[in-house]
Amino acid sequence: MALESVEPIPSRWVAKAELGVKERAMAVRDAERLRVVEEAIAQLRAELGVLGVLLPSLRVDPVSAAGEVGYPLVDLGCVNLDTAMRLTAVLHDRRGA
C-alpha cells in the first residue's frame, strides 16, 4: 500500500514536528490495523443481526488499540439476559446442525 493512497493522518496522531518516513509508515500500519478490526466488527455485527442477536457494546477495545503489537482486541461488551439467552440459543442450534 502506497503512503499516498492512505487518508491523511488525523491531527491527534501528529506531533508538532513533521513525521518522518518511518513514522508515516508506522501511522499507516496503525490505521490499517484499526481498519481491519473495525471491518471484522461490522461483519460480526451484521451476522449476529441476521440471527437476531444484538451486542450493543460491541467495539474495538481502546486499550489494545493504543498498543503497537498485533491487532486490537474486539470487545464483545456486556449484554442483558435476553441477549445472553438469544446468543445461547443460536449457538445451541448451530451445534445441533
Rosetta silent file (secondary structure, phi, psi, omega in degrees, C-alpha in Angstrom):
SEQUENCE: MALESVEPIPSRWVAKAELGVKERAMAVRDAERLRVVEEAIAQLRAELGVLGVLLPSLRVDPVSAAGEVGYPLVDLGCVNLDTAMRLTAVLHDRRGA
SCORE:     score description
SCORE:     0.000 S_00000001
   1 L     0.000  125.225  179.183    0.000    0.000    0.000 S_00000001
   2 L   -77.228  145.118 -179.718    1.492    3.315   -1.029 S_00000001
   3 H   -62.155  -31.252 -177.974    1.554    6.081    1.542 S_00000001
   4 H   -68.707  -22.060 -176.118   -0.078    8.446   -0.936 S_00000001
   5 H   -87.989    0.107 -177.981   -3.182    6.218   -1.187 S_00000001
   6 L   -97.172  145.976  178.129   -3.972    6.432    2.512 S_00000001
   7 L   -59.685  155.619  179.560   -6.253    9.033    4.043 S_00000001
   8 L   -57.359  147.415  179.119   -4.490   11.880    5.846 S_00000001
   9 L   -72.199  129.925  178.531   -3.278   11.100    9.336 S_00000001
  10 L   -57.334  144.914 -175.031   -5.593   12.615   11.959 S_00000001
  11 H   -60.875  -26.301 -179.306   -4.066   15.624   13.634 S_00000001
  12 H   -68.502  -17.057  179.374   -4.222   13.958   17.055 S_00000001
  13 H   -89.929  -13.616 -172.061   -1.606   11.459   15.822 S_00000001
  14 L   -98.406  126.560  175.558    0.794   14.087   14.588 S_00000001
  15 L   -74.419  174.962 -178.951    3.343   15.649   16.915 S_00000001
  16 L   -61.784  -33.902  178.576    4.315   19.277   16.447 S_00000001
  17 L   -81.836  156.757  177.394    7.258   18.240   14.267 S_00000001
  18 L   -65.146  146.490  176.106    6.697   16.752   10.813 S_00000001
  19 L   -76.870  139.295  174.228    6.541   12.977   10.644 S_00000001
  20 L   -83.366  178.601 -178.339    9.477   11.237    9.007 S_00000001
  21 H   -59.655  -45.343 -178.848    9.167    8.336    6.567 S_00000001
  22 H   -62.185  -45.027 -179.245    9.425    5.734    9.335 S_00000001
  23 H   -66.687  -37.504  177.754    6.780    7.450   11.470 S_00000001
  24 H   -64.383  -43.019  179.204    4.453    7.885    8.480 S_00000001
  25 H   -62.554  -40.294  178.780    4.774    4.187    7.648 S_00000001
  26 H   -64.428  -41.086  179.056    4.025    3.295   11.276 S_00000001
  27 H   -64.226  -37.132  177.826    0.929    5.518   11.268 S_00000001
  28 H   -64.840  -44.371  178.826   -0.279    3.807    8.082 S_00000001
  29 H   -62.184  -41.682  178.214    0.171    0.388    9.688 S_00000001
  30 H   -61.299  -44.792  179.818   -1.719    1.579   12.779 S_00000001
  31 H   -64.229  -39.709  179.820   -4.561    2.908   10.635 S_00000001
  32 H   -66.783  -42.148  178.057   -4.653   -0.337    8.637 S_00000001
  33 H   -58.169  -46.490 -178.774   -4.732   -2.449   11.825 S_00000001
  34 H   -66.785  -40.347  179.188   -7.660   -0.449   13.132 S_00000001
  35 H   -61.657  -42.428 -179.493   -9.485   -0.566    9.786 S_00000001
  36 H   -62.879  -43.690  179.951   -9.197   -4.370    9.644 S_00000001
  37 H   -67.401  -41.971  178.300  -10.584   -4.773   13.167 S_00000001
  38 H   -62.745  -36.091  177.316  -13.433   -2.310   12.530 S_00000001
  39 H   -66.473  -41.788  178.098  -14.317   -4.235    9.370 S_00000001
  40 H   -63.286  -40.109  178.543  -14.375   -7.520   11.310 S_00000001
  41 H   -64.484  -41.949  178.996  -16.634   -5.946   13.939 S_00000001
  42 H   -62.325  -42.023  178.710  -19.020   -4.691   11.264 S_00000001
  43 H   -66.052  -41.912  178.178  -19.195   -8.179    9.731 S_00000001
  44 H   -62.721  -44.842  178.919  -19.734   -9.787   13.143 S_00000001
  45 H   -59.735  -43.014 -179.762  -22.473   -7.279   13.982 S_00000001
  46 H   -65.305  -45.302 -179.578  -24.196   -7.967   10.656 S_00000001
  47 H   -65.239  -42.396  177.105  -24.028  -11.763   11.009 S_00000001
  48 H   -64.493  -37.823  179.073  -25.298  -11.666   14.576 S_00000001
  49 H   -60.896  -39.090  177.563  -28.076   -9.310   13.478 S_00000001
  50 H   -60.638  -32.614 -179.570  -29.271  -11.818   10.889 S_00000001
  51 L   -89.300    2.118  178.519  -29.611  -14.304   13.739 S_00000001
  52 L    81.953   19.049  179.856  -31.479  -11.801   15.924 S_00000001
  53 L  -110.409  127.001  178.311  -28.590  -11.195   18.318 S_00000001
  54 L  -118.147  122.152  174.044  -27.557   -7.643   19.155 S_00000001
  55 L  -105.091   95.333 -172.548  -24.380   -6.935   21.118 S_00000001
  56 L   -64.677  -23.224 -177.824  -24.882   -3.254   21.950 S_00000001
  57 L  -100.374    9.552 -178.986  -21.389   -2.775   23.384 S_00000001
  58 L   -59.583  123.931 -176.440  -19.527   -4.456   20.514 S_00000001
  59 E  -165.734  173.963  171.685  -16.475   -2.306   19.757 S_00000001
  60 E   -76.095  132.280  176.581  -12.730   -2.062   19.355 S_00000001
  61 L   -68.694  117.514 -174.344  -11.035   -2.413   22.730 S_00000001
  62 H   -65.952  -30.982 -179.260   -9.485    1.032   23.288 S_00000001
  63 H   -68.377  -48.126 -179.332   -6.610   -0.202   25.461 S_00000001
  64 H   -71.879  -25.730  177.722   -5.345   -2.756   22.943 S_00000001
  65 H   -68.382  -25.739  179.501   -5.956   -0.302   20.073 S_00000001
  66 L   -77.280  -16.349 -179.608   -3.448    2.053   21.675 S_00000001
  67 L   -77.782  172.615 -177.752   -0.750   -0.622   21.510 S_00000001
  68 L  -115.384    0.755 -175.696    1.590   -1.263   18.621 S_00000001
  69 L  -110.135  128.704  177.584    1.763   -5.059   18.690 S_00000001
  70 L    65.949 -169.054  179.201   -0.710   -7.236   16.832 S_00000001
  71 L   -92.656  149.742  175.322   -4.295   -6.301   16.126 S_00000001
  72 L   -60.300  153.112  177.858   -6.542   -4.575   18.663 S_00000001
  73 L   -78.621  156.130  174.777   -8.922   -6.839   20.552 S_00000001
  74 E   -98.422  121.015  179.263  -12.643   -6.969   19.870 S_00000001
  75 E   -92.279  112.637 -179.762  -14.639   -6.085   22.983 S_00000001
  76 L   -77.449  -18.854  174.098  -17.908   -8.018   22.913 S_00000001
  77 L    74.732 -178.321  178.444  -19.161   -5.989   25.865 S_00000001
  78 L   -88.657  149.082  177.485  -21.843   -6.668   28.425 S_00000001
  79 L  -133.187  157.277  176.179  -25.249   -7.974   27.453 S_00000001
  80 L   -82.043  175.135 -176.613  -28.587   -8.252   29.189 S_00000001
  81 H   -59.833  -42.132  179.736  -30.252  -11.573   29.986 S_00000001
  82 H   -58.502  -46.219 -179.576  -32.357  -11.560   26.800 S_00000001
  83 H   -65.538  -41.404  178.246  -29.276  -11.151   24.604 S_00000001
  84 H   -60.611  -40.971  179.406  -27.380  -13.845   26.511 S_00000001
  85 H   -68.569  -38.942  177.845  -30.290  -16.235   26.032 S_00000001
  86 H   -63.479  -44.720  179.812  -30.559  -15.410   22.303 S_00000001
  87 H   -63.482  -41.851  177.311  -26.844  -15.980   21.821 S_00000001
  88 H   -60.769  -42.748 -179.855  -27.051  -19.265   23.731 S_00000001
  89 H   -64.319  -42.704  179.065  -29.961  -20.391   21.541 S_00000001
  90 H   -62.611  -45.308  179.965  -28.118  -19.534   18.335 S_00000001
  91 H   -65.528  -39.708  178.800  -25.017  -21.411   19.465 S_00000001
  92 H   -63.482  -46.252  178.989  -27.102  -24.377   20.608 S_00000001
  93 H   -61.974  -39.536 -179.540  -28.956  -24.517   17.268 S_00000001
  94 H   -65.842  -40.162  179.402  -25.679  -24.283   15.374 S_00000001
  95 H   -63.802  -35.623 -179.914  -24.157  -27.111   17.382 S_00000001
  96 H   -75.698  -15.514 -176.499  -27.147  -29.300   16.549 S_00000001
  97 L   -75.480    0.000    0.000  -26.839  -28.585   12.801 S_00000001
